[in-house]
Short mmCIF file of C-alpha atoms and ligand atoms in Angstrom, two decimals:
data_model
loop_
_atom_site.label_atom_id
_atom_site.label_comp_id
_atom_site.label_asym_id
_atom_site.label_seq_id
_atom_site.Cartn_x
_atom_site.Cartn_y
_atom_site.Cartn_z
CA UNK A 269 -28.23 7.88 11.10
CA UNK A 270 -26.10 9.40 8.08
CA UNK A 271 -23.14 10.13 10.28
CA UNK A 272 -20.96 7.37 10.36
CA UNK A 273 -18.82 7.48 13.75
CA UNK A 274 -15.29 5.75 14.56
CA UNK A 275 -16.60 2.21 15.69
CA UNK A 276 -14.46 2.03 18.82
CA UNK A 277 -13.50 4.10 21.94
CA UNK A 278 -10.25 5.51 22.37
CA UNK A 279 -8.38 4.03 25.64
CA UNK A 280 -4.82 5.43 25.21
CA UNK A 281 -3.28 8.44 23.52
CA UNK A 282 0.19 9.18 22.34
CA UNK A 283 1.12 13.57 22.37
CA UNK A 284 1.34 14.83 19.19
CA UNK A 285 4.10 17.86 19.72
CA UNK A 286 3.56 20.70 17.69
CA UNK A 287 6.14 23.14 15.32
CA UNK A 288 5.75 26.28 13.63
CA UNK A 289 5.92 26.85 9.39
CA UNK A 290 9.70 28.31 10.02
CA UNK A 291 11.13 25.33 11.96
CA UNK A 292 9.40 22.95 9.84
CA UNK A 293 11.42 25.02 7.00
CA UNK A 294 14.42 24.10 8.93
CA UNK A 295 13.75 20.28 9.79
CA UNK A 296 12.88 19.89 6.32
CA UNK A 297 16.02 21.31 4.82
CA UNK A 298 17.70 18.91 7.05
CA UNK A 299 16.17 16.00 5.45
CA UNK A 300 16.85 16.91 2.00
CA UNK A 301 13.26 17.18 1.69
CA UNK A 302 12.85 13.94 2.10
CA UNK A 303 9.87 12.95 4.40
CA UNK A 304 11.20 9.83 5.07
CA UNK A 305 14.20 11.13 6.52
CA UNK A 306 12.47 13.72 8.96
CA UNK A 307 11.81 12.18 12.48
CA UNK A 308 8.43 11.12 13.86
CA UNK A 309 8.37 13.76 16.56
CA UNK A 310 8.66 16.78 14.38
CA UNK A 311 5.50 15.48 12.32
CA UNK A 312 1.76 16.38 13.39
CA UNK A 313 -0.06 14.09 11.15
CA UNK A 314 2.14 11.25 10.02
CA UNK A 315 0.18 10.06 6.77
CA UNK A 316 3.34 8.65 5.48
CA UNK A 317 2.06 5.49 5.13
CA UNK A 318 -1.01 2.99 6.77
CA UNK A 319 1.87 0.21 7.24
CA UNK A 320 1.95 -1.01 10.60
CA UNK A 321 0.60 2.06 11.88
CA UNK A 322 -2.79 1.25 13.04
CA UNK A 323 -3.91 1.37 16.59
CA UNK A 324 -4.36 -2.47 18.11
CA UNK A 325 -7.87 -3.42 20.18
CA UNK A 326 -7.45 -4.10 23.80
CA UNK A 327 -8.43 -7.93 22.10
CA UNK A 328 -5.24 -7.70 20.15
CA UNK A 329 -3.15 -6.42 23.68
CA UNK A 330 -5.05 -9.10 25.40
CA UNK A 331 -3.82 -11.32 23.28
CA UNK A 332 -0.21 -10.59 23.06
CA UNK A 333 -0.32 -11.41 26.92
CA UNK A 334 -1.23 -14.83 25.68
CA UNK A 335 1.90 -14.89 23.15
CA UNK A 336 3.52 -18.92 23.40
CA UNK A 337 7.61 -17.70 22.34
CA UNK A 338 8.33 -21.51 22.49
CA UNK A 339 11.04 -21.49 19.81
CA UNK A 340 9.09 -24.59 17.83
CA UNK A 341 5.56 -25.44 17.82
CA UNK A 342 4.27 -22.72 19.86
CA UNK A 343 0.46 -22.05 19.94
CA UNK A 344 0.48 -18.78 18.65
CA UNK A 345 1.37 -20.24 15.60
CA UNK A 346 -1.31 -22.79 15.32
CA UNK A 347 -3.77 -20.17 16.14
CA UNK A 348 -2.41 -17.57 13.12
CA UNK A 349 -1.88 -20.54 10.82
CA UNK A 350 -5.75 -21.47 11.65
CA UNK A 351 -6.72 -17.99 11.03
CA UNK A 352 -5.18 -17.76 7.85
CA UNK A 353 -6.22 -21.17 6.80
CA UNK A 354 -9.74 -20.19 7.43
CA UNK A 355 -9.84 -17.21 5.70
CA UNK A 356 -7.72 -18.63 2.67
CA UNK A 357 -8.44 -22.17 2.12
CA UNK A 358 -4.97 -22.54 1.35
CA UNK A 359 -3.32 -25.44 3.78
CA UNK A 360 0.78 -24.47 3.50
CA UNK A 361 1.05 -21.09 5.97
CA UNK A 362 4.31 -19.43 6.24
CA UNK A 363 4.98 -16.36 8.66
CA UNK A 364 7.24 -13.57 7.76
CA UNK A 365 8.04 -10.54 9.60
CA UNK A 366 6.36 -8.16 7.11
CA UNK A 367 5.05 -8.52 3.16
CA UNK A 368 8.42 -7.73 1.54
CA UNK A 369 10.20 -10.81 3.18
CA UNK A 370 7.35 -13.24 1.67
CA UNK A 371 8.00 -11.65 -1.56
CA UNK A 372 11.95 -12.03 -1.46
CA UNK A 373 11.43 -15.92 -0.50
CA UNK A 374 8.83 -16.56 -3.38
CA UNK A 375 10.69 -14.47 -5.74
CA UNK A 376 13.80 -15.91 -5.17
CA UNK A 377 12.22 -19.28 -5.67
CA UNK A 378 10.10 -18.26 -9.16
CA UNK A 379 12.05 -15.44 -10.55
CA UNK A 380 15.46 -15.52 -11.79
CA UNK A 381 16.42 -14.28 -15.49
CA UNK A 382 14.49 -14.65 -18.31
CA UNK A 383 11.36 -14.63 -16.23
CA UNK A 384 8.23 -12.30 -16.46
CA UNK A 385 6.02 -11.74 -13.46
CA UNK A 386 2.64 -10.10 -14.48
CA UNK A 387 0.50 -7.84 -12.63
CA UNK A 388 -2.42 -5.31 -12.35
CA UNK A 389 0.79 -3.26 -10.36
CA UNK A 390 3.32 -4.05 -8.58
CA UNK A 391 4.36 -2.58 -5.24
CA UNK A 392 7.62 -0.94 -4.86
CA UNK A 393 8.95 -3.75 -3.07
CA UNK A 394 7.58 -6.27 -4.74
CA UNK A 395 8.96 -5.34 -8.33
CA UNK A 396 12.55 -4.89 -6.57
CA UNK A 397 12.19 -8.26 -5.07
CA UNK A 398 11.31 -9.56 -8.59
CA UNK A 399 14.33 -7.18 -10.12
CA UNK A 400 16.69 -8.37 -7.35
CA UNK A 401 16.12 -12.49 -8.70
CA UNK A 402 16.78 -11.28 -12.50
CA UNK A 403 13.16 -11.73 -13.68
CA UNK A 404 11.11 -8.80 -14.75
CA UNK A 405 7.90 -7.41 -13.50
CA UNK A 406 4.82 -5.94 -15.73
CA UNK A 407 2.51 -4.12 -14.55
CA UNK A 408 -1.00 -4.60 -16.88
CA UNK A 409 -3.55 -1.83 -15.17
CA UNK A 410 -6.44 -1.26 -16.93
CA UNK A 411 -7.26 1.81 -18.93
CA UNK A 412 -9.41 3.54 -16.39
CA UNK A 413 -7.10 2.86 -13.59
CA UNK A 414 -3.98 5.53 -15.28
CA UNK A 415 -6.32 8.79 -15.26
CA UNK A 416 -6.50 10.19 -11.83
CA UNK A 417 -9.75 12.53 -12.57
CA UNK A 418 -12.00 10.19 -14.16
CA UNK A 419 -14.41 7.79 -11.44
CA UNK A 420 -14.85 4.11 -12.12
CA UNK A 421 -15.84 1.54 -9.73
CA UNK A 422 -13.02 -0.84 -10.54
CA UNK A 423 -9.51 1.10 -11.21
CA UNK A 424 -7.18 -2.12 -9.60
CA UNK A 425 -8.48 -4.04 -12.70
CA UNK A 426 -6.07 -6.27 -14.69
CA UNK A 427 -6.02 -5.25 -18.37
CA UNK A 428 -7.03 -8.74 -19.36
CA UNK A 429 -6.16 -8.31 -22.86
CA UNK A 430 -2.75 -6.83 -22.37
CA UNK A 431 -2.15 -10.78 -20.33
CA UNK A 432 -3.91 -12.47 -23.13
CA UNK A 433 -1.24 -10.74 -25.63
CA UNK A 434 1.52 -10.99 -23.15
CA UNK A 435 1.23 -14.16 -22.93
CA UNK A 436 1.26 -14.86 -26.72
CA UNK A 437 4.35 -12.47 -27.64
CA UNK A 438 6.59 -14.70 -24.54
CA UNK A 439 4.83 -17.80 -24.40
CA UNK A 440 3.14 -18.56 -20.83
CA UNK A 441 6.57 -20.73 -20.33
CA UNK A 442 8.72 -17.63 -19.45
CA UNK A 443 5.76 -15.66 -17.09
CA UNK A 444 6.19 -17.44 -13.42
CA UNK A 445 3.80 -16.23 -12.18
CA UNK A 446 0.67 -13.43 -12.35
CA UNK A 447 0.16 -11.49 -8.98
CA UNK A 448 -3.26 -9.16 -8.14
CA UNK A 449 -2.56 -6.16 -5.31
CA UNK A 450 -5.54 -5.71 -4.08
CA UNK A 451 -6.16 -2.90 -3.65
CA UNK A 452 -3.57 -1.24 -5.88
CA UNK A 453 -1.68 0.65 -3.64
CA UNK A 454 0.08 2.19 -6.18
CA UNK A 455 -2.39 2.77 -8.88
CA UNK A 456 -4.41 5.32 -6.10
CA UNK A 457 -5.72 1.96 -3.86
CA UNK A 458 -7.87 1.56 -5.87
CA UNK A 459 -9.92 -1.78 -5.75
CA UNK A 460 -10.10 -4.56 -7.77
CA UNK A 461 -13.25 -6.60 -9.00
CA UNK A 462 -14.45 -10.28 -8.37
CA UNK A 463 -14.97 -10.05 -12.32
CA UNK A 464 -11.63 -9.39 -13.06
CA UNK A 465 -9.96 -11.82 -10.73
CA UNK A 466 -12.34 -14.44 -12.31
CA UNK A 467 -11.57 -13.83 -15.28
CA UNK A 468 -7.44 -13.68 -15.12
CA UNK A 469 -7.70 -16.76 -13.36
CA UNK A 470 -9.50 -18.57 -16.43
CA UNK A 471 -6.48 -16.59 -18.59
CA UNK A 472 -4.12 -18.09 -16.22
CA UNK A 473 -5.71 -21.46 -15.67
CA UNK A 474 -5.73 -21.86 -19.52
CA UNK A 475 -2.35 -20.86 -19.82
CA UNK A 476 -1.10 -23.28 -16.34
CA UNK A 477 0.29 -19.83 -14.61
CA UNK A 478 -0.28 -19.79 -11.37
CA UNK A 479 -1.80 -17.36 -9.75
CA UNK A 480 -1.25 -15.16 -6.52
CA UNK A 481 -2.67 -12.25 -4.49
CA UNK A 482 -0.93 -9.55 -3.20
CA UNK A 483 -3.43 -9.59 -0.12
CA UNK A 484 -2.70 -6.81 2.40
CA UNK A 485 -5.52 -4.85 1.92
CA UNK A 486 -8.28 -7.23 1.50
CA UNK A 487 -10.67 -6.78 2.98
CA UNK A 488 -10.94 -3.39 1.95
CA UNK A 489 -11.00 -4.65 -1.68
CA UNK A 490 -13.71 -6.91 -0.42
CA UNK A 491 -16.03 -4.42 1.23
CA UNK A 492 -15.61 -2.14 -2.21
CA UNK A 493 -16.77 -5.29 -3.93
CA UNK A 494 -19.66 -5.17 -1.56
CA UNK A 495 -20.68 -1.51 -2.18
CA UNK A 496 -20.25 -1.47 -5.82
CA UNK A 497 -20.09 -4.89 -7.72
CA UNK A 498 -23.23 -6.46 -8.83
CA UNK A 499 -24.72 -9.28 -6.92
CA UNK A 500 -22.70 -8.31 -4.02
CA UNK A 501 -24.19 -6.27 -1.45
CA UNK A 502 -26.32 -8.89 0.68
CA UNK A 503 -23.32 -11.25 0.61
CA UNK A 504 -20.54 -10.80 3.89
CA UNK A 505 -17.07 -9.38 3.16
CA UNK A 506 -16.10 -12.82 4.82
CA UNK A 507 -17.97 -14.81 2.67
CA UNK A 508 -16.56 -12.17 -0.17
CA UNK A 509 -13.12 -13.02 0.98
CA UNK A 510 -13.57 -17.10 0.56
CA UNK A 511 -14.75 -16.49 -3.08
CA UNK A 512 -11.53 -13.99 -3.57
CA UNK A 513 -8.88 -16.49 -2.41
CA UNK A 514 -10.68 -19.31 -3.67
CA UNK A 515 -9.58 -18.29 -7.54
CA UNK A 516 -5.82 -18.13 -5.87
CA UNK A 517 -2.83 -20.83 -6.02
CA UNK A 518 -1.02 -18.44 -3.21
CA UNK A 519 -0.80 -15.20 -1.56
CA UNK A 520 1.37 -12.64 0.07
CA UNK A 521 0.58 -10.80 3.11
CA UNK A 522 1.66 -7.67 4.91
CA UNK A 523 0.24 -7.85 8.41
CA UNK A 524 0.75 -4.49 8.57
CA UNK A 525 -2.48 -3.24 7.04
CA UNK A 526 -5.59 -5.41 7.26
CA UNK A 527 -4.16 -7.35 9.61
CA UNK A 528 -3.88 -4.30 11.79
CA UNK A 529 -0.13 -5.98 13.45
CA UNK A 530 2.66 -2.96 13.97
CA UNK A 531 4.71 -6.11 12.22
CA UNK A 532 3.99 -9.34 10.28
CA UNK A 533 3.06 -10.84 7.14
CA UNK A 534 3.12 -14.42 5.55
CA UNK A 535 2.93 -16.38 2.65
CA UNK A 536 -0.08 -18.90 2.06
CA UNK A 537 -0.51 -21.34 -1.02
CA UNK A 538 -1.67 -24.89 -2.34
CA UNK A 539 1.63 -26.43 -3.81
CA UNK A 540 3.36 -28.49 -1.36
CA UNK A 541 6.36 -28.31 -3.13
CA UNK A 542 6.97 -24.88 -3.46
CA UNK A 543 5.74 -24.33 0.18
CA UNK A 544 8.64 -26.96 1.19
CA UNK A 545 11.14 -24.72 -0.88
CA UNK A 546 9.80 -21.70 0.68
CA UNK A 547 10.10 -22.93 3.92
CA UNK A 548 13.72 -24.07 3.25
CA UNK A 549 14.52 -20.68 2.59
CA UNK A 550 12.92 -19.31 5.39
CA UNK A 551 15.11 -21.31 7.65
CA UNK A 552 17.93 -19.08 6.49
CA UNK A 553 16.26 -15.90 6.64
CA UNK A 554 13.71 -15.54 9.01
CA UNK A 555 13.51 -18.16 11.12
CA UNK A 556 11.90 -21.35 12.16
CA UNK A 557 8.58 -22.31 9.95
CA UNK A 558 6.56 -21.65 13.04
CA UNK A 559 7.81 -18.22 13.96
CA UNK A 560 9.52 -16.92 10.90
CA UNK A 561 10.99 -13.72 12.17
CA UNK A 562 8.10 -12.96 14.00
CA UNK A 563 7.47 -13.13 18.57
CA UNK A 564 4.76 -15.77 19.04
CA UNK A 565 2.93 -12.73 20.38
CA UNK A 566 3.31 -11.01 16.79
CA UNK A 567 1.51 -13.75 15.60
CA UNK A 568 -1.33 -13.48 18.16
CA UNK A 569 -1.99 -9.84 17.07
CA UNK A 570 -2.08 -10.97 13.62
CA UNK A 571 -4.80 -13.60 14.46
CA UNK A 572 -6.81 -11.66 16.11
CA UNK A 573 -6.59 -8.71 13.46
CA UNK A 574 -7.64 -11.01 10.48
CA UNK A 575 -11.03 -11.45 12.23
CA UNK A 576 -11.51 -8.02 13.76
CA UNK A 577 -10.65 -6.53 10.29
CA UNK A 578 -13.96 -8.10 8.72
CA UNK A 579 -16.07 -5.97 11.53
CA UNK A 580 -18.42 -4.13 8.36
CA UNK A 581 -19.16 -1.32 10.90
CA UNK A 582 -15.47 -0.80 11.10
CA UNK A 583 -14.96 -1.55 6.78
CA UNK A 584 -18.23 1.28 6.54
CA UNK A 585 -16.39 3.91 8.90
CA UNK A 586 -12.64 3.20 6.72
CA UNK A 587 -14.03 3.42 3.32
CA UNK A 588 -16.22 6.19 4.57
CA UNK A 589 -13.26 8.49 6.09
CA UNK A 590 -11.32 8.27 2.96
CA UNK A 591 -14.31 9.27 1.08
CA UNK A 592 -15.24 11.85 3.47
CA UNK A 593 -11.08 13.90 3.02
CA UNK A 594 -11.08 13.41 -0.33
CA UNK A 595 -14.84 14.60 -1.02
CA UNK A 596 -13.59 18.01 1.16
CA UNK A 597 -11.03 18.37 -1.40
CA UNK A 598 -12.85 18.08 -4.16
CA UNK A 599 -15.49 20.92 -3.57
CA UNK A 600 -12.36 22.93 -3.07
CA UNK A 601 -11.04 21.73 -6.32
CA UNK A 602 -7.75 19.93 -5.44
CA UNK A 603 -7.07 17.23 -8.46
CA UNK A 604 -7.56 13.92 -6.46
CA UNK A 605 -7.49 10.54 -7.85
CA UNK A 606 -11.49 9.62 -8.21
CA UNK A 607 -13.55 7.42 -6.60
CA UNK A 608 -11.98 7.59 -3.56
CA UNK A 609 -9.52 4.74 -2.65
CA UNK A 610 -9.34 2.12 0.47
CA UNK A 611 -6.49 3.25 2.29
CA UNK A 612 -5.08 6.40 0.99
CA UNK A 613 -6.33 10.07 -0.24
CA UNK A 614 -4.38 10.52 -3.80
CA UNK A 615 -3.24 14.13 -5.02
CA UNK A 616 -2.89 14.58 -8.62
CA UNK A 617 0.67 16.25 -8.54
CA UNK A 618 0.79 16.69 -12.08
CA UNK A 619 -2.24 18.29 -12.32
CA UNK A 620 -1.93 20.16 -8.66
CA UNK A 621 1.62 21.70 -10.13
CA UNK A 622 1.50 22.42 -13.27
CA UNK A 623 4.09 24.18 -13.72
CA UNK A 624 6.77 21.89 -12.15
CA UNK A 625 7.87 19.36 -14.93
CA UNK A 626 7.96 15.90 -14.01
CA UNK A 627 12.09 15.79 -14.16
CA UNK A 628 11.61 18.01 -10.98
CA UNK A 629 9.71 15.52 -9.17
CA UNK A 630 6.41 17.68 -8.57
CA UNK A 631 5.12 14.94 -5.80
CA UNK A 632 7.67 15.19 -4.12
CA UNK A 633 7.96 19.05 -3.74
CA UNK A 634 3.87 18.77 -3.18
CA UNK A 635 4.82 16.39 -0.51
CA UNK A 636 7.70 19.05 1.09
CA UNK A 637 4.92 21.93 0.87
CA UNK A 638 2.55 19.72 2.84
CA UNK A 639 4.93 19.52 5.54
CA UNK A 640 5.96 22.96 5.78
CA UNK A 641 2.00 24.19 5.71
CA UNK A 642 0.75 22.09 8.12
CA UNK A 643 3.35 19.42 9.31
CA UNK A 644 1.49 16.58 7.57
CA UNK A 645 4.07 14.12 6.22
CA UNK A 646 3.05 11.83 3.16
CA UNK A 647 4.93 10.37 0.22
CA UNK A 648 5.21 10.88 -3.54
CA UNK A 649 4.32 7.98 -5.55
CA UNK A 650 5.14 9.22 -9.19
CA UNK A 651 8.49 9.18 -10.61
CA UNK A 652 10.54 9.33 -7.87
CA UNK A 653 9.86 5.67 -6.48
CA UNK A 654 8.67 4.25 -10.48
CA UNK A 655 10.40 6.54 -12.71
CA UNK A 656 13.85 5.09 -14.44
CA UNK A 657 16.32 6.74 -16.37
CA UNK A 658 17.32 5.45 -19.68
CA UNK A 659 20.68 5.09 -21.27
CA UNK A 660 21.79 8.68 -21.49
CA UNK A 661 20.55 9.38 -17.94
CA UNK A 662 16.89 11.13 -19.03
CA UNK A 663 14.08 9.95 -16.48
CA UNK A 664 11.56 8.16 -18.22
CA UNK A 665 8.59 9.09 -15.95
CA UNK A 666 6.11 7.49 -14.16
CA UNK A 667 2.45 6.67 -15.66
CA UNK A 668 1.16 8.97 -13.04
CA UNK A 669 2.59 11.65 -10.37
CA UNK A 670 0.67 10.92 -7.06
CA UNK A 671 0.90 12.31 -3.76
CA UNK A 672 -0.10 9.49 -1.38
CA UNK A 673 -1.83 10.68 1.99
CA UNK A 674 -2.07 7.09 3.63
CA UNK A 675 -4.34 6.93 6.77
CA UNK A 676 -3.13 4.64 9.58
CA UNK A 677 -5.83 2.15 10.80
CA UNK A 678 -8.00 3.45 13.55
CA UNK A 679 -5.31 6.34 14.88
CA UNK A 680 -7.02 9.60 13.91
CA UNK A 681 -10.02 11.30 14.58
CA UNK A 682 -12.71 13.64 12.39
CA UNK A 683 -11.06 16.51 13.47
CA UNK A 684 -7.40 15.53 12.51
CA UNK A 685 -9.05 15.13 9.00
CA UNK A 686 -10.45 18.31 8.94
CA UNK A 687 -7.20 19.75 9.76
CA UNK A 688 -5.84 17.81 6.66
CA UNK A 689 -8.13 18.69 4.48
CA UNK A 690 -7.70 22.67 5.58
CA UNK A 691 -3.77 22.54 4.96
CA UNK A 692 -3.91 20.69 1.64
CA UNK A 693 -6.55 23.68 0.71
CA UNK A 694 -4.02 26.11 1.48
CA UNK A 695 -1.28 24.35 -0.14
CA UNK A 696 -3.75 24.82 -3.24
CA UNK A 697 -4.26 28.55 -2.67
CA UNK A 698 -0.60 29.50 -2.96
CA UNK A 699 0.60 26.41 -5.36
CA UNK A 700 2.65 28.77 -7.56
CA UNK A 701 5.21 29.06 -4.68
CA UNK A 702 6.00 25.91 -5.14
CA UNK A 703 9.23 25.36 -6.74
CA UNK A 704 10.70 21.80 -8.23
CA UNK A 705 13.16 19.78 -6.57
CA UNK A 706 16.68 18.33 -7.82
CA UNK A 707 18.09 14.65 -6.61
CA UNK A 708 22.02 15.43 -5.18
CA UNK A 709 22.16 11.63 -3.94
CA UNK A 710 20.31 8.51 -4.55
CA UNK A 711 20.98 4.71 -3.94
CA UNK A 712 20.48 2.37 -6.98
CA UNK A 713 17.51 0.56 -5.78
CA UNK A 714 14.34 2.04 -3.63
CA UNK A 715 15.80 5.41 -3.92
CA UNK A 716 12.71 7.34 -2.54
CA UNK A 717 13.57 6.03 0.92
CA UNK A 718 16.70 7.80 1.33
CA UNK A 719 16.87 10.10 -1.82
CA UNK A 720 18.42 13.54 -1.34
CA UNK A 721 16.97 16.65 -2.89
CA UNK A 722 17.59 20.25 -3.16
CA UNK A 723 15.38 22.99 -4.79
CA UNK A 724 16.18 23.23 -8.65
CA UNK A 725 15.84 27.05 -8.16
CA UNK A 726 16.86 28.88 -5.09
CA UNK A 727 14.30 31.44 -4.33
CA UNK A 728 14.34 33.79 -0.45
CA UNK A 729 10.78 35.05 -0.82
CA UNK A 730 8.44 31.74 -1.23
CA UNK A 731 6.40 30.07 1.26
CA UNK A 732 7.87 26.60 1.03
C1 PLP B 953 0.57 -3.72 -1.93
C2 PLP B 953 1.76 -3.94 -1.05
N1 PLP B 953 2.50 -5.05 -1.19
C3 PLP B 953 3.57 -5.29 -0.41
C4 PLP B 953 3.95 -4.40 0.57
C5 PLP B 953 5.18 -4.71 1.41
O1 PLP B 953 4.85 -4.96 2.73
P1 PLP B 953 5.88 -4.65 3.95
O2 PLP B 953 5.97 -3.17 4.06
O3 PLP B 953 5.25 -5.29 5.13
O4 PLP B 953 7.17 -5.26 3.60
C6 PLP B 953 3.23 -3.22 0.76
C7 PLP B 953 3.62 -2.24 1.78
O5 PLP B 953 3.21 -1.11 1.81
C8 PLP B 953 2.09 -2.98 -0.08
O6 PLP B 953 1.33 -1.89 0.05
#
């Protein structure tokens, strides 16, 4: 059959309540058109992000039911530390209560000043987490990977070259550590290639930096490696996964995507002795070494989500419905970041707005016309969350200006993308409405979280 269906039955809805264009106006100018500051129940498609937002299987209920909340030793933790051991091979298994808490515990342990951390790209919170210990983070994405419009198979790739230079301008003494997000959530989730993680591990190996994965979205790197790396496609993602992990000292996890867990994450890796400093930190922070911040039901979810998650039927109808919005918006020729990612549709802001410079933030004023067309609420990823200023106050941009339209794990149906796909068309239509935006407040760290804007020109007469 060519149509690819939603692999599962749907056994419990939530309302979605509905607004009109003018009150959306209103909420919006409320929240300093900010979407993160709007509230859930005036949004009809919540795209903001795919973190923790998936819908669980009646396996993963089932199993909450079964959660042990002893406060030490329970058995949900000997069944999530199995999991992860399984999938892994890596015997030290620390629980978190989501992805940015295993980086501020490995970060704090590695980092500090005078230390590089290298990357394909960093997430948000992973480079603050780095920032916040002193060190610094690089990111080191391949060519193909900074230009939205053109397609390659592999745009997560590590610039190996860039770490072979790196490495000989600071000497591998000062870089802690080198850390692949797969798939690079920031760099358009794009994926990244067996390849390429092969061959910065012999860079690293050579070199004695150890390396980690930034693993929350897996197994959607894996199936990608499936579909479109050579030598691949009779192999299973799981078996996929063992190679993947097998070139890695450690990882970091966000439960919250592959995992398919409303909360969680944890931190895996071979060295005993930085596990046993991890874990001493973790004491203070999140908890116990067999709970770490998380129910023993949390970690239940989690267990059962790691297995579920390598279900190919459901990895064919994911990739597929990311593929499918952003293939609509192509024929109606929206600038979206090509191939098609795991996780997220990306709109080329830059490119979408042309006429908004980037010191006006045109992703995040694409993001504010989104919500007043349609009610859809996403987030810029441009220069707002990457962008810096430099010693006279000038923003140095981001590499690229990216709208990010995330799509929550097993939560909407074909015809909630179709309605996506018809407001971002309309957005397109009347794009020269669109006016730039101005920051009146910001904190000094994050600052797209809680940023406050108002339009650089006031205008009566525009549709957004
Ligand atoms: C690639 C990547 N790393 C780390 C994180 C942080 O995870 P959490 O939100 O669970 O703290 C995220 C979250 O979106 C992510 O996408």
């Amino acid at each position: 059959m060519q149509t690819i269906i939603e692999p599962f039955r749907i056994k419990s809805v939530e309302p979605i309540y509905f607004t009109t264009p003018e009150e959306r106006k209103a909420i919006l100018k409320r929240a300093f058109y900010n979407p993160f500051l709007i509230k859930a129940k005036d949004v009809i498609i919540d795209l903001l992000t795919d973190s923790g937002t998936s819908a669980m299987s009646s396996n993963q209920w089932a199993g909450m039911m079964q959660g042990d909340e002893s406060y030490a030793g329970s058995n949900s933790f000997f069944r999530f530390e199995k999991r992860i051991k399984n999938l892994t091979s890596m015997p030290k298994v620390i629980p978190t209560h989501q992805g940015r808490a295993a980086e501020k515990i490995l970060f704090s342990i590695i980092g500090g000043k005078g230390k590089y951390i290298v990357s394909n790209t960093l997430f948000d919170t992973t480079r603050a987490n780095i920032e916040c210990s002193g060190a610094e983070g690089i990111d080191m994405l391949c060519e193909e990977g900074k230009h939205p419009s053109i397609p390659a198979p592999f745009k997560g790739n590590m610039d190996v070259s860039a770490l072979k230079q790196f490495i000989k301008e600071k000497g591998s003494e000062s870089i802690s550590l080198c850390i692949i997000t797969v798939t690079n959530n920031s760099g358009g989730g794009q994926p990244v290639s067996m390849q390429n993680i092969r061959e910065v591990k012999e860079v690293c190996r050579e070199h004695h930096i150890p390396l980690f994965i930034d693993a929350c979205r897996f197994a959607e790197n894996c199936y990608f490696i499936k579909l479109r790396e050579e030598g691949f496609a009779e192999r299973s993602v799981s078996s996929i996964a063992t190679e993947l992990f097998s070139y890695a000292d450690g990882c970091t996890m966000s439960a919250k995507k592959d995992a398919f867990a409303n909360i969680g994450g944890f931190l895996a890796m071979h060295d005993e002795e930085l596990a046993l400093q991890c874990r001493n930190l973790l004491i203070i922070t999140e908890g116990f070494p067999t709970y770490g911040g998380l129910a023993g039901r949390d970690l239940e979810a989690i267990a059962i989500g790691l297995e579920e998650v390598m279900d190919e039927n459901y990895l064919a109808y994911r990739i597929r419905s990311i593929e499918y919005l952003t293939q609509k918006l192509i024929a109606g020729g929206v600038p979206v970041m090509q191939p098609a990612g795991g996780h997220a549709v990306y709109l080329d802001a830059k490119d979408f707005l042309r006429h908004i410079p980037v010191h006006q933030y045109p992703g995040q004023a694409l993001a504010a016309a989104l919500y007043v067309e349609g009610g859809i609420r996403s987030v810029e990823i441009g220069s707002l969350m990457f962008g810096k200023y430099d010693c006279n106050g000038k923003l140095i941009p981001a590499t690229m200006e990216l709208v990010r339209l995330a799509i929550p794990r097993r939560v909407y149906t074909q015809s909630h993308i179709d309605y996506v796909a018809e407001v971002i068309l309309k957005v397109f239509e009347n794009r020269e409405e669109i006016r730039g935006l101005r920051i009146i407040e910001e904190a000094p760290v994050l600052r797209h979280f809680t940023a406050r804007f108002e339009w650089a020109e006031p205008a009566a007469s525009l549709a957004y």
